[in-house]
Short mmCIF file of C-alpha atoms in Angstrom, two decimals:
data_model
loop_
_atom_site.label_atom_id
_atom_site.label_comp_id
_atom_site.label_asym_id
_atom_site.label_seq_id
_atom_site.Cartn_x
_atom_site.Cartn_y
_atom_site.Cartn_z
CA GLU H 19 0.00 0.00 0.00
CA ILE H 20 1.25 3.47 -0.89
CA VAL H 21 1.45 5.76 2.12
CA MET H 22 0.66 9.44 1.53
CA THR H 23 2.12 11.94 4.00
CA GLN H 24 0.97 15.54 4.11
CA THR H 25 2.60 18.50 5.78
CA PRO H 26 1.72 20.65 7.53
CA LEU H 27 -1.38 19.21 9.17
CA PRO H 28 -2.76 22.44 10.59
CA LEU H 29 -2.21 25.57 8.51
CA SER H 30 -3.21 29.07 9.52
CA VAL H 31 -3.06 31.75 6.84
CA THR H 32 -3.89 35.45 6.65
CA PRO H 33 -6.34 36.30 3.86
CA GLY H 34 -4.51 37.38 0.73
CA GLN H 35 -1.36 35.47 1.66
CA PRO H 36 -0.13 32.34 -0.11
CA ALA H 37 -0.37 28.82 1.26
CA SER H 38 1.41 25.62 0.37
CA ILE H 39 0.72 21.99 1.27
CA SER H 40 3.18 19.19 0.65
CA CYS H 41 2.25 15.59 -0.11
CA LYS H 42 4.85 12.84 -0.27
CA SER H 43 4.21 9.29 -1.38
CA SER H 44 6.08 6.22 -0.17
CA GLN H 45 6.79 5.20 -3.75
CA SER H 46 6.76 6.85 -7.14
CA LEU H 47 3.29 7.59 -8.50
CA LEU H 48 4.44 7.61 -12.15
CA GLN H 49 2.54 4.86 -13.92
CA SER H 50 3.49 2.80 -16.97
CA ASP H 51 1.06 4.83 -19.08
CA GLY H 52 3.14 7.92 -18.37
CA LYS H 53 0.53 9.48 -16.12
CA THR H 54 0.72 10.32 -12.45
CA TYR H 55 -2.54 9.76 -10.62
CA LEU H 56 -2.20 12.32 -7.85
CA PHE H 57 -5.23 14.34 -6.87
CA TRP H 58 -6.15 17.11 -4.44
CA PHE H 59 -9.51 17.45 -2.75
CA LEU H 60 -10.99 20.05 -0.42
CA GLN H 61 -13.57 19.12 2.16
CA LYS H 62 -15.30 22.25 3.37
CA PRO H 63 -16.97 22.12 6.79
CA GLY H 64 -20.05 19.91 6.73
CA GLN H 65 -19.63 19.03 3.06
CA SER H 66 -18.46 16.16 0.89
CA PRO H 67 -14.97 16.29 -0.58
CA GLN H 68 -14.68 18.21 -3.83
CA LEU H 69 -12.06 17.71 -6.52
CA LEU H 70 -9.61 20.56 -6.97
CA ILE H 71 -6.67 19.17 -8.96
CA TYR H 72 -6.34 15.98 -10.99
CA GLU H 73 -3.26 14.22 -12.33
CA VAL H 74 -0.88 16.49 -10.40
CA SER H 75 -1.50 19.83 -12.04
CA ASN H 76 -4.84 20.02 -13.84
CA ARG H 77 -7.45 22.26 -12.28
CA PHE H 78 -10.90 20.73 -12.25
CA SER H 79 -13.79 22.59 -13.84
CA GLY H 80 -14.81 25.66 -11.85
CA VAL H 81 -11.77 25.66 -9.56
CA PRO H 82 -10.31 29.17 -9.20
CA ASP H 83 -6.93 29.74 -10.81
CA ARG H 84 -5.42 30.69 -7.45
CA PHE H 85 -5.15 26.92 -6.89
CA SER H 86 -2.27 25.12 -8.56
CA GLY H 87 -0.64 21.72 -8.26
CA SER H 88 2.86 20.60 -9.08
CA GLY H 89 5.33 17.83 -8.49
CA SER H 90 6.49 14.50 -9.78
CA GLY H 91 7.57 11.07 -8.61
CA THR H 92 7.01 11.11 -4.87
CA ASP H 93 6.84 14.83 -4.06
CA PHE H 94 3.81 16.97 -4.75
CA THR H 95 2.58 20.41 -3.75
CA LEU H 96 -0.73 22.24 -3.69
CA GLU H 97 -0.40 26.01 -3.70
CA ILE H 98 -2.96 28.69 -3.11
CA SER H 99 -1.65 31.99 -4.41
CA ARG H 100 -3.92 34.22 -2.30
CA VAL H 101 -6.01 32.56 0.37
CA GLU H 102 -9.62 33.62 0.69
CA ALA H 103 -12.09 32.98 3.50
CA GLU H 104 -13.96 30.41 1.40
CA ASP H 105 -10.83 28.24 1.20
CA VAL H 106 -11.17 26.99 4.79
CA GLY H 107 -11.51 23.27 5.23
CA VAL H 108 -9.42 20.11 5.06
CA TYR H 109 -7.24 19.43 2.04
CA TYR H 110 -6.43 15.84 1.07
CA CYS H 111 -4.03 14.44 -1.46
CA MET H 112 -4.91 11.07 -2.95
CA GLN H 113 -3.21 8.54 -5.19
CA SER H 114 -5.17 6.18 -7.40
CA GLY H 115 -2.47 4.67 -9.59
CA GLN H 116 -2.27 1.59 -7.42
CA LEU H 117 -5.01 -0.08 -5.44
CA PRO H 118 -5.82 0.40 -2.68
CA ILE H 119 -6.42 4.07 -3.28
CA THR H 120 -4.86 5.99 -0.41
CA PHE H 121 -5.28 9.47 0.99
CA GLY H 122 -3.05 11.76 2.98
CA GLN H 123 -4.03 12.53 6.56
CA GLY H 124 -5.57 15.87 5.61
CA THR H 125 -4.36 19.44 6.16
CA ARG H 126 -6.76 21.71 7.99
CA LEU H 127 -6.60 25.27 6.66
CA GLU H 128 -7.87 28.03 8.89
CA ILE H 129 -7.96 31.75 8.35
CA LYS H 130 -6.10 33.98 10.79
CA GLU C 1 -28.01 17.75 -12.96
CA VAL C 2 -25.39 15.08 -12.41
CA GLN C 3 -25.68 13.70 -8.90
CA LEU C 4 -25.22 10.75 -6.61
CA VAL C 5 -27.45 10.10 -3.62
CA GLU C 6 -26.53 7.67 -0.88
CA SER C 7 -29.05 6.07 1.45
CA GLY C 8 -29.46 3.16 3.81
CA GLY C 9 -27.34 4.27 6.73
CA GLY C 10 -28.43 3.78 10.29
CA LEU C 11 -27.69 2.20 13.64
CA VAL C 12 -26.66 -1.43 13.69
CA GLN C 13 -25.21 -3.67 16.38
CA PRO C 14 -21.72 -5.14 16.08
CA GLY C 15 -21.92 -8.27 13.96
CA GLY C 16 -24.97 -6.98 12.13
CA SER C 17 -25.59 -6.13 8.50
CA LEU C 18 -26.62 -3.10 6.51
CA ARG C 19 -27.05 -2.34 2.82
CA LEU C 20 -26.16 1.08 1.48
CA SER C 21 -27.40 2.40 -1.83
CA CYS C 22 -25.90 4.90 -4.22
CA GLU C 23 -28.27 6.15 -6.90
CA GLY C 24 -27.00 8.12 -9.84
CA SER C 25 -28.91 10.56 -12.04
CA GLY C 26 -28.14 12.94 -14.86
CA PHE C 27 -25.56 10.66 -16.47
CA THR C 28 -25.15 7.17 -17.89
CA PHE C 29 -24.50 5.23 -14.72
CA SER C 30 -23.29 2.05 -16.40
CA VAL C 31 -20.42 3.81 -18.16
CA HIS C 32 -18.69 4.88 -14.98
CA TYR C 33 -16.65 3.30 -12.24
CA ILE C 34 -18.12 4.12 -8.83
CA ASP C 35 -16.07 4.10 -5.64
CA TRP C 36 -17.07 4.12 -1.99
CA VAL C 37 -15.06 6.22 0.43
CA ARG C 38 -15.74 6.46 4.16
CA GLN C 39 -14.88 8.90 6.90
CA ALA C 40 -14.95 7.89 10.54
CA PRO C 41 -16.02 10.61 12.99
CA GLY C 42 -13.32 13.27 13.15
CA LYS C 43 -11.00 11.28 10.90
CA GLY C 44 -9.73 11.37 7.35
CA LEU C 45 -10.87 9.69 4.15
CA GLU C 46 -10.55 5.95 3.61
CA TRP C 47 -11.21 4.17 0.32
CA VAL C 48 -13.57 1.22 0.73
CA GLY C 49 -14.11 -0.30 -2.68
CA ARG C 50 -14.76 0.05 -6.39
CA SER C 51 -17.33 -1.13 -8.90
CA ARG C 52 -16.01 -0.94 -12.41
CA ASN C 53 -18.27 -0.14 -15.36
CA LYS C 54 -20.43 -2.37 -17.53
CA ALA C 55 -17.72 -2.69 -20.17
CA GLU C 56 -15.56 -4.29 -17.49
CA SER C 57 -18.40 -6.49 -16.26
CA TYR C 58 -18.89 -4.49 -13.07
CA THR C 59 -15.89 -6.18 -11.50
CA THR C 60 -15.09 -5.10 -7.99
CA GLU C 61 -12.17 -4.29 -5.70
CA TYR C 62 -12.10 -3.88 -1.93
CA ALA C 63 -9.90 -2.45 0.76
CA ALA C 64 -8.24 -5.09 2.90
CA SER C 65 -10.17 -3.85 5.95
CA VAL C 66 -13.52 -4.81 4.42
CA LYS C 67 -12.67 -7.63 2.02
CA GLY C 68 -14.77 -10.70 2.72
CA ARG C 69 -17.34 -8.70 4.68
CA PHE C 70 -18.50 -6.07 2.17
CA THR C 71 -19.92 -6.76 -1.30
CA LEU C 72 -20.67 -4.39 -4.15
CA SER C 73 -23.42 -4.98 -6.69
CA ARG C 74 -25.32 -2.93 -9.26
CA ASP C 75 -28.88 -2.72 -10.50
CA GLU C 76 -28.80 -1.22 -13.98
CA SER C 77 -32.55 -0.68 -14.08
CA LYS C 78 -32.31 1.56 -11.02
CA ASN C 79 -29.00 3.25 -11.81
CA SER C 80 -27.91 2.09 -8.42
CA LEU C 81 -24.90 0.62 -6.71
CA TYR C 82 -25.28 -1.30 -3.47
CA LEU C 83 -22.78 -1.86 -0.69
CA GLN C 84 -23.78 -4.89 1.36
CA MET C 85 -21.99 -4.71 4.70
CA ASN C 86 -21.91 -7.83 6.87
CA SER C 87 -20.20 -8.66 10.16
CA LEU C 88 -20.02 -5.00 10.99
CA LYS C 89 -17.46 -3.81 13.51
CA THR C 90 -17.38 -0.67 15.60
CA GLU C 91 -14.53 0.58 13.41
CA ASP C 92 -16.85 0.52 10.38
CA ALA C 93 -18.81 3.44 11.82
CA ALA C 94 -18.43 6.32 9.40
CA VAL C 95 -20.03 8.54 6.83
CA TYR C 96 -20.03 6.57 3.60
CA TYR C 97 -19.70 8.47 0.33
CA CYS C 98 -20.02 7.17 -3.18
CA ALA C 99 -18.06 8.94 -5.89
CA ARG C 100 -18.17 8.76 -9.67
CA LEU C 101 -15.00 8.30 -11.66
CA ASP C 102 -14.71 10.17 -14.93
CA TYR C 103 -11.64 8.45 -16.31
CA SER C 104 -9.27 8.98 -13.42
CA LYS C 105 -11.13 11.77 -11.66
CA MET C 106 -13.48 11.32 -8.67
CA ASP C 107 -15.50 14.20 -10.00
CA VAL C 108 -18.93 13.77 -8.43
CA TRP C 109 -19.56 12.85 -4.80
CA GLY C 110 -22.77 12.22 -2.93
CA LYS C 111 -23.57 13.88 0.37
CA GLY C 112 -22.97 10.67 2.28
CA THR C 113 -24.92 8.35 4.55
CA THR C 114 -24.04 7.71 8.18
CA VAL C 115 -23.44 4.25 9.61
CA THR C 116 -23.33 3.84 13.39
CA VAL C 117 -22.19 0.53 14.84
CA SER C 118 -22.98 0.25 18.51
CA SER C 119 -24.64 -2.03 21.00
#
């Protein structure tokens, strides 16, 4: 099983400032088809998870362009260029290249 | 509107059984893989299992923690996926979400149904 490790776990950010979340996998997520199945989700308070980024760096439909994803191999990053109040919640990275699908522990973003 | 709606949650005693449903609408249900993901109270997300699409004969996969106890099945006529949960343990208590896969993306999630396992 691939272990996904996120840092930091709690993150407190002033509105308008940037934020960055790291996700490291216990083995490379690059698959034989050349794709890397690394995803980022946000779970807002009281809601279901929602997809933000798919395959490392592709923003899902409707996701603001202040969100960006990067990385390769075992190291990945989600960046928010300017945090807004609506960005509060728990951010999860997830890999689906190898079953079982595994998630990071979740990073709770709060606004200062 | 594309949506998934889970139902069937409730209170069950340890060792008991429960069947969850995930009904899809607004899209061709049979074309998509559907996954179940659960979230224990105050905890993170845990993948439970997968039902592949009709083209792949609705084959299934399960997390090690539920294999042999949980079973996935579909009813095409009802655009529904069922999660039969047997021999339930206290650690199975969680909100259970179903999620649609569009190629690799879990792009549509239901609101979840809550399972409580307690005597």
